[in-house]
CSV table of N, CA and C in Angstrom, one decimal:
chain,number,residue,atom,x,y,z
B,1,MET,N,0.8,-1.2,0.0
B,1,MET,CA,0.0,0.0,0.0
B,1,MET,C,0.9,1.3,0.0
B,2,LYS,N,2.0,1.2,0.8
B,2,LYS,CA,2.9,2.4,0.9
B,2,LYS,C,3.5,2.6,-0.5
B,3,ASN,N,3.8,1.5,-1.2
B,3,ASN,CA,4.5,1.6,-2.6
B,3,ASN,C,3.5,2.3,-3.5
B,4,LEU,N,2.2,1.9,-3.5
B,4,LEU,CA,1.2,2.5,-4.3
B,4,LEU,C,1.1,4.0,-4.1
B,5,ARG,N,1.0,4.4,-2.8
B,5,ARG,CA,1.0,5.8,-2.4
B,5,ARG,C,2.2,6.6,-2.9
B,6,LEU,N,3.4,6.0,-2.7
B,6,LEU,CA,4.5,6.7,-3.2
B,6,LEU,C,4.7,6.8,-4.7
B,7,PHE,N,4.2,5.8,-5.4
B,7,PHE,CA,4.0,5.8,-6.9
B,7,PHE,C,3.1,7.0,-7.3
B,8,ARG,N,2.0,7.2,-6.6
B,8,ARG,CA,1.1,8.2,-7.1
B,8,ARG,C,1.7,9.5,-6.8
B,9,VAL,N,2.3,9.7,-5.6
B,9,VAL,CA,2.9,11.0,-5.4
B,9,VAL,C,4.0,11.3,-6.4
B,10,LEU,N,4.8,10.4,-6.7
B,10,LEU,CA,5.9,10.5,-7.7
B,10,LEU,C,5.3,10.9,-9.1
B,11,MET,N,4.3,10.3,-9.5
B,11,MET,CA,3.7,10.6,-10.7
B,11,MET,C,3.0,11.9,-10.8
B,12,LEU,N,2.3,12.3,-9.7
B,12,LEU,CA,1.8,13.7,-9.7
B,12,LEU,C,2.9,14.8,-9.7
B,13,LEU,N,4.1,14.5,-9.0
B,13,LEU,CA,5.2,15.5,-9.0
B,13,LEU,C,5.7,15.5,-10.4
B,14,PHE,N,5.9,14.4,-11.1
B,14,PHE,CA,6.4,14.4,-12.5
B,14,PHE,C,5.5,15.1,-13.5
B,15,VAL,N,4.2,14.8,-13.4
B,15,VAL,CA,3.3,15.6,-14.3
B,15,VAL,C,3.3,17.1,-14.0
B,16,GLY,N,3.4,17.5,-12.7
B,16,GLY,CA,3.5,18.9,-12.4
B,16,GLY,C,4.8,19.5,-13.0
B,17,ILE,N,5.9,18.8,-12.9
B,17,ILE,CA,7.1,19.3,-13.5
B,17,ILE,C,7.1,19.5,-15.0
B,18,LEU,N,6.5,18.5,-15.6
B,18,LEU,CA,6.4,18.6,-17.1
B,18,LEU,C,5.4,19.7,-17.5
B,19,TRP,N,4.4,20.0,-16.7
B,19,TRP,CA,3.4,21.0,-17.1
B,19,TRP,C,4.2,22.4,-16.9
B,20,ALA,N,4.8,22.5,-15.8
B,20,ALA,CA,5.6,23.8,-15.5
B,20,ALA,C,6.6,24.1,-16.5
B,21,ALA,N,7.3,23.0,-16.9
B,21,ALA,CA,8.4,23.3,-18.0
B,21,ALA,C,7.8,23.7,-19.4
B,22,GLY,N,6.8,22.9,-19.8
B,22,GLY,CA,6.1,23.3,-21.0
B,22,GLY,C,5.5,24.7,-21.0
B,23,HIS,N,4.8,25.0,-19.9
B,23,HIS,CA,4.2,26.4,-19.8
B,23,HIS,C,5.2,27.4,-19.9
B,24,SER,N,6.2,27.3,-19.2
B,24,SER,CA,7.3,28.4,-19.2
B,24,SER,C,8.0,28.6,-20.6
B,25,GLN,N,8.1,27.4,-21.3
B,25,GLN,CA,8.7,27.5,-22.7
B,25,GLN,C,7.8,28.2,-23.6
B,26,ALA,N,6.4,27.9,-23.5
B,26,ALA,CA,5.5,28.5,-24.4
B,26,ALA,C,5.4,30.1,-24.2
B,27,GLN,N,5.5,30.5,-22.9
B,27,GLN,CA,5.6,31.9,-22.7
B,27,GLN,C,6.8,32.5,-23.2
B,28,ASP,N,8.0,31.9,-23.0
B,28,ASP,CA,9.2,32.4,-23.6
B,28,ASP,C,9.2,32.5,-25.1
B,29,ALA,N,8.6,31.5,-25.8
B,29,ALA,CA,8.5,31.6,-27.3
B,29,ALA,C,7.7,32.7,-27.7
B,30,ALA,N,6.5,33.0,-27.0
B,30,ALA,CA,5.7,34.1,-27.4
B,30,ALA,C,6.4,35.4,-27.2
B,31,LYS,N,7.2,35.6,-26.2
B,31,LYS,CA,8.0,36.9,-25.9
B,31,LYS,C,9.1,37.1,-26.9
B,32,GLU,N,9.7,36.0,-27.3
B,32,GLU,CA,10.9,36.2,-28.2
B,32,GLU,C,10.6,36.1,-29.7
B,33,LYS,N,9.4,36.1,-30.1
B,33,LYS,CA,9.1,35.9,-31.5
B,33,LYS,C,9.6,37.3,-32.3
B,34,PRO,N,10.6,37.1,-33.1
B,34,PRO,CA,11.2,38.3,-33.7
B,34,PRO,C,10.3,39.1,-34.6
B,35,SER,N,9.3,38.4,-35.3
B,35,SER,CA,8.5,39.0,-36.2
B,35,SER,C,7.0,38.7,-35.8
B,36,PRO,N,6.4,39.3,-34.8
B,36,PRO,CA,5.1,38.9,-34.3
B,36,PRO,C,4.0,39.1,-35.3
B,37,ALA,N,2.9,38.2,-35.3
B,37,ALA,CA,1.8,38.3,-36.2
B,37,ALA,C,1.0,39.6,-35.8
B,38,ALA,N,0.5,40.2,-36.9
B,38,ALA,CA,-0.3,41.4,-36.9
B,38,ALA,C,-1.4,41.4,-37.8
B,39,THR,N,-2.5,42.2,-37.5
B,39,THR,CA,-3.7,42.2,-38.5
B,39,THR,C,-4.1,43.7,-38.4
B,40,THR,N,-4.5,44.2,-39.6
B,40,THR,CA,-5.2,45.5,-39.6
B,40,THR,C,-6.4,45.3,-40.5
B,41,THR,N,-7.5,46.0,-40.1
B,41,THR,CA,-8.7,45.9,-40.9
B,41,THR,C,-9.3,47.3,-41.0
B,42,GLY,N,-10.0,47.5,-42.1
B,42,GLY,CA,-10.6,48.8,-42.3
B,42,GLY,C,-11.7,48.7,-43.4
B,43,LYS,N,-12.4,49.8,-43.6
B,43,LYS,CA,-13.4,49.9,-44.6
B,43,LYS,C,-13.0,50.7,-45.8
B,44,ILE,N,-13.2,50.2,-46.9
B,44,ILE,CA,-13.1,51.0,-48.2
B,44,ILE,C,-14.4,51.0,-48.9
B,45,GLY,N,-15.2,52.0,-48.8
B,45,GLY,CA,-16.6,52.0,-49.2
B,45,GLY,C,-17.3,51.0,-48.4
B,46,LYS,N,-18.0,50.0,-49.1
B,46,LYS,CA,-18.7,49.0,-48.4
B,46,LYS,C,-17.8,47.8,-48.1
B,47,ALA,N,-16.6,47.7,-48.7
B,47,ALA,CA,-15.8,46.6,-48.5
B,47,ALA,C,-15.1,46.6,-47.2
B,48,THR,N,-14.9,45.4,-46.5
B,48,THR,CA,-14.1,45.3,-45.4
B,48,THR,C,-12.8,44.6,-45.8
B,49,VAL,N,-11.7,45.3,-45.6
B,49,VAL,CA,-10.3,44.9,-46.0
B,49,VAL,C,-9.5,44.5,-44.8
B,50,THR,N,-9.0,43.3,-44.8
B,50,THR,CA,-8.1,42.7,-43.8
B,50,THR,C,-6.7,42.4,-44.3
B,51,VAL,N,-5.6,42.8,-43.7
B,51,VAL,CA,-4.3,42.5,-44.0
B,51,VAL,C,-3.7,41.7,-42.8
B,52,ALA,N,-3.2,40.5,-43.0
B,52,ALA,CA,-2.6,39.7,-41.9
B,52,ALA,C,-1.2,39.5,-42.3
B,53,TYR,N,-0.3,39.8,-41.5
B,53,TYR,CA,1.1,39.7,-41.8
B,53,TYR,C,2.0,39.6,-40.5
B,54,SER,N,3.2,39.2,-40.7
B,54,SER,CA,4.2,39.1,-39.6
B,54,SER,C,5.1,40.4,-39.7
B,55,SER,N,5.3,41.0,-38.5
B,55,SER,CA,5.8,42.4,-38.5
B,55,SER,C,7.3,42.3,-38.1
B,56,PRO,N,8.3,42.3,-39.0
B,56,PRO,CA,9.7,42.3,-38.7
B,56,PRO,C,10.1,43.7,-38.2
B,57,ALA,N,11.2,43.7,-37.5
B,57,ALA,CA,11.8,45.0,-37.0
B,57,ALA,C,13.0,45.4,-37.8
B,58,VAL,N,13.4,46.7,-37.9
B,58,VAL,CA,14.6,47.2,-38.5
B,58,VAL,C,15.8,46.7,-37.9
B,59,LYS,N,15.9,46.8,-36.6
B,59,LYS,CA,17.0,46.4,-35.8
B,59,LYS,C,18.4,47.0,-36.3
B,60,GLY,N,18.4,48.2,-36.7
B,60,GLY,CA,19.6,48.9,-37.2
B,60,GLY,C,20.0,48.5,-38.6
B,61,ARG,N,19.3,47.6,-39.3
B,61,ARG,CA,19.6,47.2,-40.6
B,61,ARG,C,19.0,48.1,-41.7
B,62,THR,N,19.7,48.1,-42.9
B,62,THR,CA,19.1,48.8,-44.0
B,62,THR,C,18.0,47.9,-44.6
B,63,ILE,N,17.0,48.4,-44.8
B,63,ILE,CA,15.8,47.6,-45.3
B,63,ILE,C,15.7,47.6,-46.8
B,64,TRP,N,15.4,48.8,-47.3
B,64,TRP,CA,15.1,48.8,-48.7
B,64,TRP,C,16.5,48.8,-49.6
B,65,GLY,N,16.6,47.9,-50.4
B,65,GLY,CA,17.9,47.7,-51.1
B,65,GLY,C,18.9,46.9,-50.4
B,66,GLY,N,18.5,46.5,-49.1
B,66,GLY,CA,19.5,45.8,-48.2
B,66,GLY,C,18.8,44.4,-47.9
B,67,LEU,N,18.2,44.4,-46.7
B,67,LEU,CA,17.4,43.2,-46.2
B,67,LEU,C,16.4,42.8,-47.3
B,68,VAL,N,15.7,43.8,-47.8
B,68,VAL,CA,14.7,43.5,-48.9
B,68,VAL,C,15.3,44.0,-50.2
B,69,PRO,N,15.9,43.1,-51.0
B,69,PRO,CA,16.6,43.6,-52.2
B,69,PRO,C,15.7,44.2,-53.2
B,70,TYR,N,16.2,45.2,-53.9
B,70,TYR,CA,15.5,45.8,-55.0
B,70,TYR,C,15.4,44.8,-56.1
B,71,GLY,N,14.2,44.9,-56.8
B,71,GLY,CA,14.0,44.1,-58.0
B,71,GLY,C,13.7,42.6,-57.8
B,72,GLN,N,13.4,42.2,-56.6
B,72,GLN,CA,13.1,40.8,-56.3
B,72,GLN,C,11.7,40.8,-55.6
B,73,VAL,N,11.0,39.6,-55.8
B,73,VAL,CA,9.7,39.5,-55.1
B,73,VAL,C,10.0,39.4,-53.7
B,74,TRP,N,9.2,40.2,-52.9
B,74,TRP,CA,9.3,40.0,-51.4
B,74,TRP,C,7.9,39.7,-50.9
B,75,ARG,N,7.8,38.9,-49.8
B,75,ARG,CA,6.5,38.5,-49.3
B,75,ARG,C,5.7,39.6,-48.5
B,76,ALA,N,6.2,40.8,-48.4
B,76,ALA,CA,5.6,41.9,-47.9
B,76,ALA,C,5.4,41.7,-46.3
B,77,GLY,N,6.3,41.0,-45.7
B,77,GLY,CA,6.3,40.8,-44.3
B,77,GLY,C,7.3,39.8,-43.9
B,78,ALA,N,7.1,39.0,-42.9
B,78,ALA,CA,8.0,37.9,-42.5
B,78,ALA,C,7.2,36.7,-42.4
B,79,ASN,N,7.9,35.5,-42.4
B,79,ASN,CA,7.2,34.2,-42.2
B,79,ASN,C,6.4,33.9,-43.4
B,80,GLU,N,5.1,33.6,-43.1
B,80,GLU,CA,4.2,33.3,-44.1
B,80,GLU,C,3.9,34.5,-45.0
B,81,ALA,N,3.5,34.3,-46.2
B,81,ALA,CA,3.2,35.4,-47.1
B,81,ALA,C,2.1,36.3,-46.4
B,82,THR,N,2.1,37.6,-46.6
B,82,THR,CA,1.1,38.5,-46.1
B,82,THR,C,-0.1,38.1,-46.9
B,83,THR,N,-1.3,38.3,-46.3
B,83,THR,CA,-2.5,38.1,-47.0
B,83,THR,C,-3.4,39.3,-46.9
B,84,PHE,N,-4.1,39.5,-48.0
B,84,PHE,CA,-5.0,40.7,-48.3
B,84,PHE,C,-6.4,40.1,-48.5
B,85,THR,N,-7.3,40.5,-47.7
B,85,THR,CA,-8.7,39.8,-47.9
B,85,THR,C,-9.7,41.1,-48.1
B,86,THR,N,-10.5,40.9,-49.1
B,86,THR,CA,-11.6,41.9,-49.3
B,86,THR,C,-12.9,41.1,-49.5
B,87,ASP,N,-14.0,41.5,-48.8
B,87,ASP,CA,-15.2,40.8,-48.9
B,87,ASP,C,-16.1,41.4,-50.1
B,88,GLN,N,-15.7,42.5,-50.7
B,88,GLN,CA,-16.3,43.0,-51.9
B,88,GLN,C,-15.3,43.3,-53.0
B,89,PRO,N,-15.6,43.3,-54.2
B,89,PRO,CA,-14.8,43.7,-55.3
B,89,PRO,C,-14.3,45.1,-55.1
B,90,LEU,N,-13.1,45.3,-55.4
B,90,LEU,CA,-12.3,46.7,-55.3
B,90,LEU,C,-11.7,47.1,-56.6
B,91,THR,N,-11.4,48.4,-56.7
B,91,THR,CA,-10.4,48.7,-57.7
B,91,THR,C,-9.1,49.1,-57.0
B,92,VAL,N,-8.0,48.6,-57.5
B,92,VAL,CA,-6.7,48.9,-56.9
B,92,VAL,C,-5.9,49.6,-57.9
B,93,GLN,N,-5.5,50.8,-57.6
B,93,GLN,CA,-4.9,51.8,-58.5
B,93,GLN,C,-5.6,51.8,-59.8
B,94,GLY,N,-6.9,51.7,-59.7
B,94,GLY,CA,-7.9,51.8,-60.9
B,94,GLY,C,-8.1,50.5,-61.6
B,95,LYS,N,-7.6,49.4,-61.1
B,95,LYS,CA,-7.8,48.1,-61.8
B,95,LYS,C,-8.6,47.3,-60.9
B,96,ALA,N,-9.5,46.4,-61.5
B,96,ALA,CA,-10.5,45.6,-60.8
B,96,ALA,C,-9.8,44.5,-60.1
B,97,LEU,N,-10.2,44.2,-58.8
B,97,LEU,CA,-9.7,43.1,-58.0
B,97,LEU,C,-11.0,42.4,-57.4
B,98,PRO,N,-11.4,41.2,-57.9
B,98,PRO,CA,-12.5,40.5,-57.3
B,98,PRO,C,-12.4,40.3,-55.7
B,99,ALA,N,-13.5,40.1,-55.0
B,99,ALA,CA,-13.5,39.8,-53.6
B,99,ALA,C,-12.7,38.5,-53.4
B,100,GLY,N,-12.0,38.3,-52.3
B,100,GLY,CA,-11.2,37.1,-52.0
B,100,GLY,C,-10.1,37.4,-51.2
B,101,THR,N,-9.4,36.3,-50.9
B,101,THR,CA,-8.1,36.4,-50.2
B,101,THR,C,-6.9,36.2,-51.0
B,102,TYR,N,-5.9,37.0,-51.0
B,102,TYR,CA,-4.8,36.9,-51.8
B,102,TYR,C,-3.5,37.0,-51.0
B,103,ALA,N,-2.4,36.4,-51.5
B,103,ALA,CA,-1.1,36.6,-51.0
B,103,ALA,C,-0.7,38.0,-51.6
B,104,LEU,N,-0.1,38.9,-50.7
B,104,LEU,CA,0.3,40.2,-51.1
B,104,LEU,C,1.8,40.2,-51.2
B,105,PHE,N,2.3,40.4,-52.4
B,105,PHE,CA,3.8,40.4,-52.7
B,105,PHE,C,4.2,41.8,-53.2
B,106,VAL,N,5.4,42.2,-53.0
B,106,VAL,CA,5.9,43.4,-53.5
B,106,VAL,C,7.3,43.2,-54.2
B,107,ILE,N,7.4,43.9,-55.3
B,107,ILE,CA,8.8,44.1,-55.9
B,107,ILE,C,9.2,45.5,-55.9
B,108,PRO,N,10.0,45.9,-54.8
B,108,PRO,CA,10.4,47.2,-54.7
B,108,PRO,C,11.6,47.6,-55.6
B,109,THR,N,11.6,48.8,-56.0
B,109,THR,CA,12.8,49.4,-56.6
B,109,THR,C,12.9,50.8,-56.0
B,110,GLU,N,14.0,51.5,-56.4
B,110,GLU,CA,14.1,52.8,-55.8
B,110,GLU,C,12.9,53.8,-56.1
B,111,LYS,N,12.4,53.6,-57.3
B,111,LYS,CA,11.4,54.6,-57.8
B,111,LYS,C,10.0,54.2,-57.9
B,112,GLN,N,9.8,52.9,-58.2
B,112,GLN,CA,8.4,52.3,-58.3
B,112,GLN,C,8.4,50.9,-57.7
B,113,TRP,N,7.3,50.5,-57.2
B,113,TRP,CA,7.0,49.2,-56.6
B,113,TRP,C,5.9,48.6,-57.3
B,114,THR,N,6.1,47.3,-57.6
B,114,THR,CA,5.1,46.5,-58.2
B,114,THR,C,4.4,45.8,-57.0
B,115,ILE,N,3.1,46.0,-56.9
B,115,ILE,CA,2.2,45.4,-55.9
B,115,ILE,C,1.5,44.2,-56.5
B,116,ILE,N,1.6,43.1,-55.9
B,116,ILE,CA,1.0,41.9,-56.5
B,116,ILE,C,0.0,41.1,-55.6
B,117,PHE,N,-1.1,40.9,-56.1
B,117,PHE,CA,-2.2,40.2,-55.5
B,117,PHE,C,-2.2,38.8,-56.1
B,118,ASN,N,-1.7,37.7,-55.4
B,118,ASN,CA,-1.6,36.4,-55.9
B,118,ASN,C,-2.6,35.5,-55.4
B,119,LYS,N,-3.2,34.6,-56.2
B,119,LYS,CA,-4.4,33.8,-56.0
B,119,LYS,C,-4.0,32.7,-54.9
B,120,THR,N,-2.7,32.3,-54.7
B,120,THR,CA,-2.3,31.3,-53.8
B,120,THR,C,-2.0,32.0,-52.4
B,121,ALA,N,-3.1,32.2,-51.6
B,121,ALA,CA,-2.9,32.9,-50.4
B,121,ALA,C,-2.1,32.3,-49.3
B,122,LYS,N,-2.2,31.0,-49.2
B,122,LYS,CA,-1.5,30.3,-48.1
B,122,LYS,C,-0.2,29.8,-48.7
B,123,GLN,N,0.9,30.4,-48.4
B,123,GLN,CA,2.2,29.9,-48.8
B,123,GLN,C,3.2,30.6,-47.8
B,124,TRP,N,4.4,29.8,-47.7
B,124,TRP,CA,5.4,30.3,-46.8
B,124,TRP,C,6.3,31.2,-47.7
B,125,GLY,N,6.4,32.4,-47.2
B,125,GLY,CA,7.3,33.3,-47.8
B,125,GLY,C,7.0,33.6,-49.3
B,126,ALA,N,8.0,33.8,-50.1
B,126,ALA,CA,7.9,33.9,-51.6
B,126,ALA,C,8.7,32.8,-52.3
B,127,PHE,N,9.0,31.7,-51.5
B,127,PHE,CA,9.8,30.7,-52.1
B,127,PHE,C,9.1,29.9,-53.3
B,128,LYS,N,7.9,29.8,-53.2
B,128,LYS,CA,7.1,29.1,-54.3
B,128,LYS,C,6.2,30.0,-55.1
B,129,TYR,N,6.5,31.3,-55.0
B,129,TYR,CA,5.7,32.3,-55.7
B,129,TYR,C,5.6,31.9,-57.2
B,130,ASP,N,4.5,32.0,-57.8
B,130,ASP,CA,4.3,31.7,-59.1
B,130,ASP,C,3.5,32.8,-59.8
B,131,GLU,N,4.1,33.5,-60.6
B,131,GLU,CA,3.6,34.7,-61.4
B,131,GLU,C,2.3,34.2,-62.2
B,132,LYS,N,2.2,33.0,-62.5
B,132,LYS,CA,1.0,32.6,-63.3
B,132,LYS,C,-0.3,32.7,-62.4
B,133,GLN,N,-0.1,32.7,-61.1
B,133,GLN,CA,-1.2,32.7,-60.1
B,133,GLN,C,-1.5,34.2,-59.7
B,134,ASP,N,-1.0,35.2,-60.3
B,134,ASP,CA,-1.2,36.5,-60.0
B,134,ASP,C,-2.7,36.9,-60.5
B,135,ALA,N,-3.5,37.5,-59.6
B,135,ALA,CA,-4.7,38.0,-59.9
B,135,ALA,C,-4.7,39.4,-60.5
B,136,LEU,N,-3.6,40.2,-60.0
B,136,LEU,CA,-3.5,41.5,-60.2
B,136,LEU,C,-2.1,42.0,-60.0
B,137,ARG,N,-1.6,42.9,-60.8
B,137,ARG,CA,-0.3,43.6,-60.6
B,137,ARG,C,-0.5,45.1,-60.9
B,138,VAL,N,-0.2,45.9,-59.9
B,138,VAL,CA,-0.2,47.4,-60.1
B,138,VAL,C,1.1,48.0,-59.7
B,139,MET,N,1.2,49.3,-60.1
B,139,MET,CA,2.4,50.0,-59.8
B,139,MET,C,2.1,51.1,-58.7
B,140,ALA,N,3.0,51.3,-57.8
B,140,ALA,CA,2.8,52.4,-56.8
B,140,ALA,C,4.2,53.0,-56.6
B,141,THR,N,4.2,54.3,-56.1
B,141,THR,CA,5.3,55.1,-55.9
B,141,THR,C,5.6,55.2,-54.4
B,142,PRO,N,6.8,54.7,-53.9
B,142,PRO,CA,7.1,54.9,-52.5
B,142,PRO,C,7.5,56.5,-52.2
B,143,ARG,N,7.5,56.7,-51.0
B,143,ARG,CA,7.8,58.1,-50.6
B,143,ARG,C,8.5,58.0,-49.2
B,144,LYS,N,9.2,59.1,-48.9
B,144,LYS,CA,9.8,59.1,-47.5
B,144,LYS,C,8.7,59.2,-46.5
B,145,ALA,N,8.8,58.4,-45.5
B,145,ALA,CA,7.8,58.4,-44.4
B,145,ALA,C,8.1,59.7,-43.5
B,146,SER,N,7.0,60.1,-42.9
B,146,SER,CA,7.3,61.3,-41.9
B,146,SER,C,8.0,61.1,-40.7
B,147,SER,N,8.1,59.7,-40.4
B,147,SER,CA,8.9,59.3,-39.2
B,147,SER,C,9.4,57.8,-39.5
B,148,MET,N,10.5,57.5,-38.7
B,148,MET,CA,11.0,56.1,-38.8
B,148,MET,C,9.9,55.1,-38.2
B,149,ALA,N,9.8,54.1,-38.8
B,149,ALA,CA,8.9,53.0,-38.4
B,149,ALA,C,9.8,51.8,-38.1
B,150,GLU,N,10.1,51.4,-36.8
B,150,GLU,CA,10.9,50.3,-36.5
B,150,GLU,C,10.3,49.0,-36.9
B,151,ARG,N,9.0,48.9,-36.8
B,151,ARG,CA,8.4,47.6,-37.2
B,151,ARG,C,7.6,47.9,-38.4
B,152,LEU,N,7.5,46.9,-39.4
B,152,LEU,CA,6.6,46.9,-40.5
B,152,LEU,C,5.1,47.1,-40.1
B,153,VAL,N,4.4,48.0,-40.7
B,153,VAL,CA,3.0,48.2,-40.3
B,153,VAL,C,2.2,48.5,-41.5
B,154,TYR,N,1.0,48.0,-41.6
B,154,TYR,CA,0.1,48.2,-42.6
B,154,TYR,C,-1.1,49.0,-42.1
B,155,GLU,N,-1.7,49.9,-42.8
B,155,GLU,CA,-2.9,50.6,-42.3
B,155,GLU,C,-3.9,50.8,-43.4
B,156,VAL,N,-5.1,50.4,-43.2
B,156,VAL,CA,-6.2,50.7,-44.1
B,156,VAL,C,-6.9,51.9,-43.8
B,157,THR,N,-6.9,52.8,-44.8
B,157,THR,CA,-7.4,54.2,-44.7
B,157,THR,C,-8.5,54.3,-45.7
B,158,PRO,N,-9.3,55.4,-45.7
B,158,PRO,CA,-10.3,55.6,-46.7
B,158,PRO,C,-9.6,55.8,-48.1
B,159,GLN,N,-8.4,56.1,-48.2
B,159,GLN,CA,-7.7,56.3,-49.5
B,159,GLN,C,-7.1,54.9,-50.0
B,160,GLY,N,-6.8,54.0,-49.2
B,160,GLY,CA,-6.2,52.8,-49.5
B,160,GLY,C,-5.4,52.1,-48.5
B,161,LEU,N,-4.5,51.3,-48.9
B,161,LEU,CA,-3.6,50.6,-48.1
B,161,LEU,C,-2.3,51.2,-48.0
B,162,ILE,N,-1.8,51.5,-46.8
B,162,ILE,CA,-0.5,52.0,-46.6
B,162,ILE,C,0.5,51.0,-46.0
B,163,LEU,N,1.7,50.7,-46.6
B,163,LEU,CA,2.7,49.9,-46.1
B,163,LEU,C,3.8,50.9,-45.6
B,164,ARG,N,4.2,50.8,-44.3
B,164,ARG,CA,5.2,51.7,-43.8
B,164,ARG,C,6.3,50.9,-43.0
B,165,TRP,N,7.5,51.1,-43.4
B,165,TRP,CA,8.6,50.4,-42.7
B,165,TRP,C,9.9,51.2,-42.9
B,166,GLU,N,10.8,51.3,-41.9
B,166,GLU,CA,12.0,51.9,-41.9
B,166,GLU,C,11.6,53.5,-42.2
B,167,ASN,N,12.2,54.0,-43.3
B,167,ASN,CA,12.0,55.4,-43.6
B,167,ASN,C,11.1,55.6,-44.9
B,168,GLN,N,10.4,54.5,-45.3
B,168,GLN,CA,9.6,54.6,-46.5
B,168,GLN,C,8.2,54.1,-46.2
B,169,GLU,N,7.3,54.6,-47.2
B,169,GLU,CA,5.9,54.2,-47.1
B,169,GLU,C,5.4,54.2,-48.6
B,170,VAL,N,4.4,53.4,-48.8
B,170,VAL,CA,3.7,53.4,-50.0
B,170,VAL,C,2.3,53.3,-49.9
B,171,LEU,N,1.6,54.1,-50.6
B,171,LEU,CA,0.1,54.1,-50.6
B,171,LEU,C,-0.4,53.4,-51.9
B,172,VAL,N,-1.2,52.4,-51.7
B,172,VAL,CA,-1.9,51.6,-52.7
B,172,VAL,C,-3.3,52.1,-52.8
B,173,ALA,N,-3.8,52.8,-53.7
B,173,ALA,CA,-5.1,53.4,-53.8
B,173,ALA,C,-6.1,52.3,-54.0
B,174,LEU,N,-7.2,52.3,-53.1
B,174,LEU,CA,-8.3,51.3,-53.1
B,174,LEU,C,-9.6,52.1,-53.2
B,175,LYS,N,-10.5,51.7,-54.0
B,175,LYS,CA,-11.8,52.1,-54.1
B,175,LYS,C,-12.9,51.1,-54.2
């Protein structure tokens, strides 16, 4: 009987230690995530637009033409490809985009950025990006931001979608 009681106490102690170790590791992982998930939502006319992305930090690095090379497809965030969802058809820079969820990619250059809405919304980064799956490509002009943005941020405004990071921002007109 004493052996059974000792066994139960040891098992409870073991389970408690495992729970505590797992719980502390989960909290540490959430605190240390270098590019936390973020979402922004707004209205463009009757349409609800949502952008889901991972938000990397500058951390003293040169972003445009450095970490994000000019002339190459970029996932417009970190980790999984950034997604752009609209529940109503929109015009983007004057071109039609049906309602749906898209992967949002960007090809930045110093003077013009290509903004890409790709039909394959769920994908990791831009590693398997397929131009044949593009629903829409438009051009937008970057500009110097009014202040430094340490983390990548998206904002949905009545005029459109703003991508802001480091010392630049780009407005993509939506109607």
